[in-house]
XYZ file of C-alpha atoms in Angstrom:
334
model
C 34.153 22.202 -12.880
C 30.860 23.503 -11.486
C 28.377 21.052 -10.012
C 24.966 20.932 -11.698
C 22.189 20.838 -9.125
C 19.205 18.572 -9.622
C 16.950 21.628 -10.068
C 19.114 22.754 -12.999
C 18.971 19.430 -14.843
C 15.381 19.894 -15.991
C 13.649 22.828 -14.274
C 10.369 22.095 -16.041
C 10.316 18.494 -14.833
C 11.142 19.517 -11.270
C 8.503 22.255 -11.273
C 5.834 19.822 -12.444
C 6.860 17.292 -9.811
C 6.759 19.845 -7.001
C 3.287 20.952 -8.079
C 1.988 17.497 -7.162
C 3.234 17.732 -3.579
C 0.270 19.839 -2.453
C -2.080 16.945 -3.269
C -0.188 14.428 -1.121
C -0.467 13.964 2.639
C -2.359 15.659 5.461
C -5.196 13.170 5.016
C -8.193 13.058 7.394
C -7.926 11.262 10.721
C -11.449 10.437 11.859
C -12.723 9.037 15.188
C -15.011 5.982 14.979
C -17.451 4.630 17.531
C -16.164 1.495 19.274
C -17.306 -0.167 22.458
C -13.850 -0.786 23.938
C -11.282 1.596 22.463
C -10.870 5.127 21.139
C -10.645 4.119 17.496
C -9.386 6.318 14.665
C -9.130 5.708 10.927
C -6.518 7.441 8.775
C -8.205 7.959 5.395
C -5.334 7.667 2.942
C -7.672 7.474 -0.051
C -7.852 11.280 0.152
C -4.368 11.410 -1.375
C -3.722 12.127 -5.052
C -4.986 9.159 -7.110
C -6.779 7.776 -4.092
C -4.208 5.828 -2.110
C -1.358 5.822 0.383
C 0.980 4.561 -2.342
C 1.387 7.989 -3.900
C 3.500 8.963 -0.892
C 6.389 6.559 -1.636
C 5.936 6.865 -5.410
C 6.464 10.628 -5.221
C 9.328 10.352 -2.740
C 11.161 7.639 -4.686
C 10.972 9.529 -7.989
C 11.987 12.807 -6.342
C 15.038 11.252 -4.659
C 16.063 9.442 -7.844
C 15.996 12.752 -9.717
C 17.879 14.542 -6.944
C 20.597 11.897 -6.901
C 20.953 11.717 -10.676
C 19.822 8.083 -10.768
C 17.215 8.937 -13.416
C 16.841 11.720 -15.952
C 14.387 12.809 -18.630
C 15.454 9.876 -20.821
C 14.854 7.164 -18.235
C 12.167 4.493 -18.426
C 10.663 3.694 -15.022
C 9.664 0.073 -14.388
C 7.754 -1.370 -11.460
C 5.943 -4.542 -10.478
C 2.464 -3.457 -9.419
C -1.102 -4.455 -10.211
C -2.499 -1.781 -7.953
C -2.080 1.561 -6.294
C 1.689 1.945 -6.498
C 1.522 1.424 -10.253
C -1.287 3.962 -10.599
C 0.646 6.478 -8.517
C 3.853 6.022 -10.511
C 1.984 6.193 -13.817
C 0.389 9.490 -12.772
C 3.650 11.046 -11.608
C 5.628 9.875 -14.628
C 2.934 11.087 -17.014
C 2.925 14.480 -15.321
C 6.684 15.016 -15.544
C 7.224 13.347 -18.933
C 8.897 10.054 -18.016
C 8.148 6.718 -19.679
C 6.625 4.178 -17.292
C 6.058 0.436 -17.716
C 4.078 -1.364 -15.004
C 4.252 -5.149 -14.751
C 0.778 -6.386 -13.799
C -1.032 -9.709 -13.313
C -4.576 -11.133 -13.688
C -5.610 -10.123 -10.148
C -5.708 -6.489 -11.228
C -9.178 -4.985 -11.269
C -10.405 -3.932 -14.741
C -10.626 -0.218 -13.960
C -6.988 -0.144 -12.800
C -5.847 -2.020 -15.891
C -7.684 0.454 -18.117
C -6.197 3.383 -16.251
C -2.670 1.987 -16.451
C -3.089 1.428 -20.175
C -4.174 5.066 -20.537
C -1.397 6.585 -18.410
C 1.608 4.332 -19.084
C 4.076 4.153 -21.943
C 3.053 0.510 -22.190
C 1.883 -2.279 -19.879
C 3.460 -5.717 -19.416
C 1.143 -8.430 -18.057
C 2.228 -11.814 -16.722
C -0.189 -14.747 -16.778
C 1.627 -17.566 -14.933
C 1.390 -18.021 -11.167
C 4.614 -18.476 -9.232
C 5.340 -21.374 -6.830
C 3.634 -19.537 -3.939
C 0.321 -19.463 -5.799
C 0.616 -15.728 -6.465
C 2.167 -13.697 -9.261
C 4.777 -11.572 -7.522
C 7.827 -13.686 -8.303
C 6.726 -13.980 -11.924
C 6.319 -10.201 -12.090
C 9.785 -9.647 -10.623
C 11.239 -11.966 -13.267
C 9.534 -9.893 -15.974
C 10.915 -6.702 -14.424
C 14.416 -8.114 -14.721
C 13.827 -9.025 -18.365
C 12.749 -5.446 -19.089
C 15.773 -4.016 -17.269
C 18.032 -6.218 -19.381
C 16.515 -5.107 -22.688
C 15.527 -1.423 -22.273
C 18.317 1.198 -22.267
C 18.367 3.570 -19.284
C 15.643 1.585 -17.520
C 15.233 2.043 -13.776
C 13.353 -0.199 -11.327
C 11.871 1.796 -8.455
C 11.669 -1.482 -6.454
C 9.068 -0.723 -3.804
C 10.009 -3.990 -2.038
C 13.632 -3.061 -1.372
C 14.033 0.679 -1.884
C 14.914 2.403 1.389
C 13.138 5.520 0.119
C 9.880 3.582 0.518
C 10.687 3.462 4.233
C 11.792 7.107 4.313
C 8.637 8.321 2.572
C 6.438 6.890 5.317
C 8.799 7.736 8.166
C 8.849 11.425 7.218
C 5.309 11.538 5.823
C 2.521 9.358 7.203
C 4.454 8.379 10.331
C 5.148 11.984 11.263
C 1.543 13.015 10.577
C 0.282 10.327 12.947
C 2.904 11.141 15.582
C 1.785 14.777 15.592
C -1.930 13.885 15.712
C -1.990 12.204 19.123
C -0.849 13.100 22.611
C -0.816 9.374 23.320
C -1.211 6.450 20.912
C -1.356 2.892 22.236
C -1.974 0.666 19.189
C -1.486 0.979 15.434
C -2.851 -1.630 12.997
C -1.028 -1.534 9.668
C -1.562 -3.761 6.644
C 1.569 -5.165 5.000
C 2.350 -5.675 1.316
C 5.580 -4.094 0.063
C 6.555 -3.367 3.681
C 7.316 0.316 3.276
C 4.302 1.663 5.143
C 4.691 -0.426 8.277
C 8.475 0.032 8.295
C 8.467 3.812 8.168
C 5.355 4.367 10.266
C 6.303 1.879 12.993
C 9.765 3.352 13.498
C 8.436 6.909 13.657
C 5.616 6.007 16.064
C 7.959 4.024 18.332
C 10.128 7.131 18.658
C 7.139 9.275 19.625
C 5.306 6.670 21.736
C 7.826 4.118 23.087
C 5.134 1.855 24.568
C 2.910 1.677 21.494
C 2.099 -1.765 20.086
C 2.472 -2.086 16.324
C 0.148 -4.780 14.959
C 1.052 -6.026 11.489
C -1.989 -7.159 9.520
C -1.521 -9.704 6.739
C -3.819 -11.827 4.605
C -3.921 -15.619 4.898
C -1.838 -17.210 2.165
C 0.754 -14.429 2.176
C 4.266 -15.628 3.028
C 5.533 -12.401 4.617
C 5.275 -13.694 8.179
C 5.634 -17.401 7.505
C 2.059 -18.340 6.645
C 1.555 -21.247 4.242
C 1.250 -19.876 0.689
C -2.041 -20.194 -1.169
C -3.970 -18.429 -3.920
C -5.049 -14.919 -3.023
C -7.625 -12.847 -4.872
C -7.736 -9.419 -3.204
C -4.811 -7.163 -4.164
C -3.178 -4.524 -2.003
C -2.190 -6.652 0.968
C 0.071 -9.669 1.392
C 2.990 -10.847 -0.715
C 4.569 -13.913 -2.257
C 7.963 -12.973 -0.798
C 9.388 -11.236 2.265
C 10.126 -7.621 1.243
C 13.672 -6.477 2.006
C 12.463 -3.123 3.345
C 10.523 -4.936 6.085
C 13.772 -5.456 8.026
C 13.453 -1.794 9.068
C 10.068 -2.339 10.737
C 9.403 -2.536 14.470
C 6.514 -5.000 14.878
C 5.033 -6.361 18.105
C 2.360 -8.767 16.847
C 0.993 -10.178 13.597
C -2.610 -10.980 12.709
C -3.615 -12.998 9.631
C -7.084 -12.459 8.166
C -8.987 -14.692 5.755
C -10.074 -12.946 2.568
C -13.751 -13.667 3.164
C -13.419 -11.899 6.542
C -11.841 -8.985 4.700
C -14.936 -8.721 2.505
C -17.327 -8.888 5.453
C -15.337 -6.205 7.292
C -15.425 -3.879 4.266
C -19.220 -4.007 4.392
C -19.200 -3.459 8.155
C -16.873 -0.481 7.800
C -19.334 1.156 5.421
C -22.514 0.167 7.269
C -21.223 1.114 10.721
C -19.119 4.176 9.907
C -19.919 5.312 6.353
C -16.376 4.600 5.138
C -16.319 3.165 1.617
C -12.852 1.644 1.587
C -10.748 -0.973 -0.167
C -9.754 -4.502 0.736
C -6.759 -3.785 2.956
C -8.857 -1.332 4.994
C -11.384 -4.077 5.686
C -8.565 -6.454 6.594
C -7.252 -4.067 9.232
C -10.733 -3.264 10.541
C -11.415 -6.975 11.022
C -8.059 -7.340 12.790
C -8.927 -4.492 15.178
C -12.221 -6.062 16.181
C -10.723 -9.542 16.479
C -7.826 -8.303 18.596
C -9.929 -6.425 21.150
C -12.858 -8.882 21.290
C -11.650 -10.578 24.495
C -9.802 -7.642 26.080
C -10.962 -5.247 28.781
C -9.335 -1.989 29.890
C -9.679 0.296 32.884
C -8.798 3.187 30.555
C -9.790 3.129 26.903
C -6.638 2.953 24.750
C -6.112 5.110 21.663
C -6.030 3.002 18.506
C -5.455 3.861 14.851
C -5.733 1.811 11.674
C -5.075 2.766 8.072
C -7.496 2.932 5.169
C -4.927 2.793 2.330
C -7.406 3.172 -0.552
C -11.078 3.664 -1.330
C -13.774 1.265 -2.456
C -14.256 2.356 -6.072
C -11.525 0.051 -7.491
C -13.235 -2.888 -5.760
C -16.773 -2.483 -7.115
C -16.236 -5.453 -9.447
C -14.873 -7.665 -6.666
C -15.342 -6.944 -2.962
C -18.557 -4.961 -3.542
C -19.996 -7.266 -6.219
C -22.341 -9.886 -4.662
C -21.668 -12.360 -7.486
C -17.910 -12.134 -6.984
C -18.298 -12.441 -3.218
C -20.395 -15.589 -3.705
C -17.636 -16.962 -5.939
C -14.988 -16.124 -3.316
C -16.981 -17.933 -0.629
C -17.119 -20.988 -2.884
C -13.343 -20.846 -3.380
C -12.811 -20.558 0.377
C -15.119 -23.482 1.122
C -13.479 -25.636 -1.540
C -9.993 -24.870 -0.183
C -11.110 -25.626 3.379
C -12.489 -29.037 2.361
C -9.231 -30.199 0.774
């Protein structure tokens, strides 16, 4: 019996998928003025659909097709109220696969509208989980969909090793080839794939580099006390399985109101209009080096995973920022 290659299963689907590859990766790496370090920002919002998440979304779907895990009759399911969902919806729409994202109330309105336009249908949870977030509730809904929809497949960004591989071979390799020497990398953590793949690749290239994981206060990934969080794209209500592949030296937690302030600083000081996790990492960079001095300026990079447009109704809305400050003050007084 002859073996059917993955290209032969649906040549049209594979051709359409491969066409998208030219719009993914090779994003700008820009130097920024800083008083103590040689700072660089990797602008991942120049990827297809405006975020770093299209890298693993593309890689996961491609590998699932190659390995025969999914076919043209599959329904793809994922828990995401943000960029990974948008990336999967775009890819699935392009190649003709049904996609159902599981979202929550923290999603920004423009993303919800876009997911409704691109997806087969959208499933939205409303109840917070015991950590104060929605992730565990979303995962429960994913399982319900898997149990009731024939030929359903969960891409599982939290545990899929291809999430790691996508960043190891993609973003990690791009960064490794961009520097003769790199001393620090600040990487925001949510599903864990980015920091896992990038950290391992950079440690191979630069054995003495320090990988700084950046998380938001109230996320449980690194043992912080859980609390309500309002800015998507960073943090988690559980410890992602894929994170066990990461090589991390230090962890910095950032309050959400500091994230907002840093987003404004990033734009005012450098002209970079970026999303919440970018501001979180930029704040972490400045906090980390505030009390340090060097005889030789180290080379430092941080990631800008997405742009600011999806956050115009939150981070860049003065009324919402005022509301967030009130929430932060109320929580601090308890």
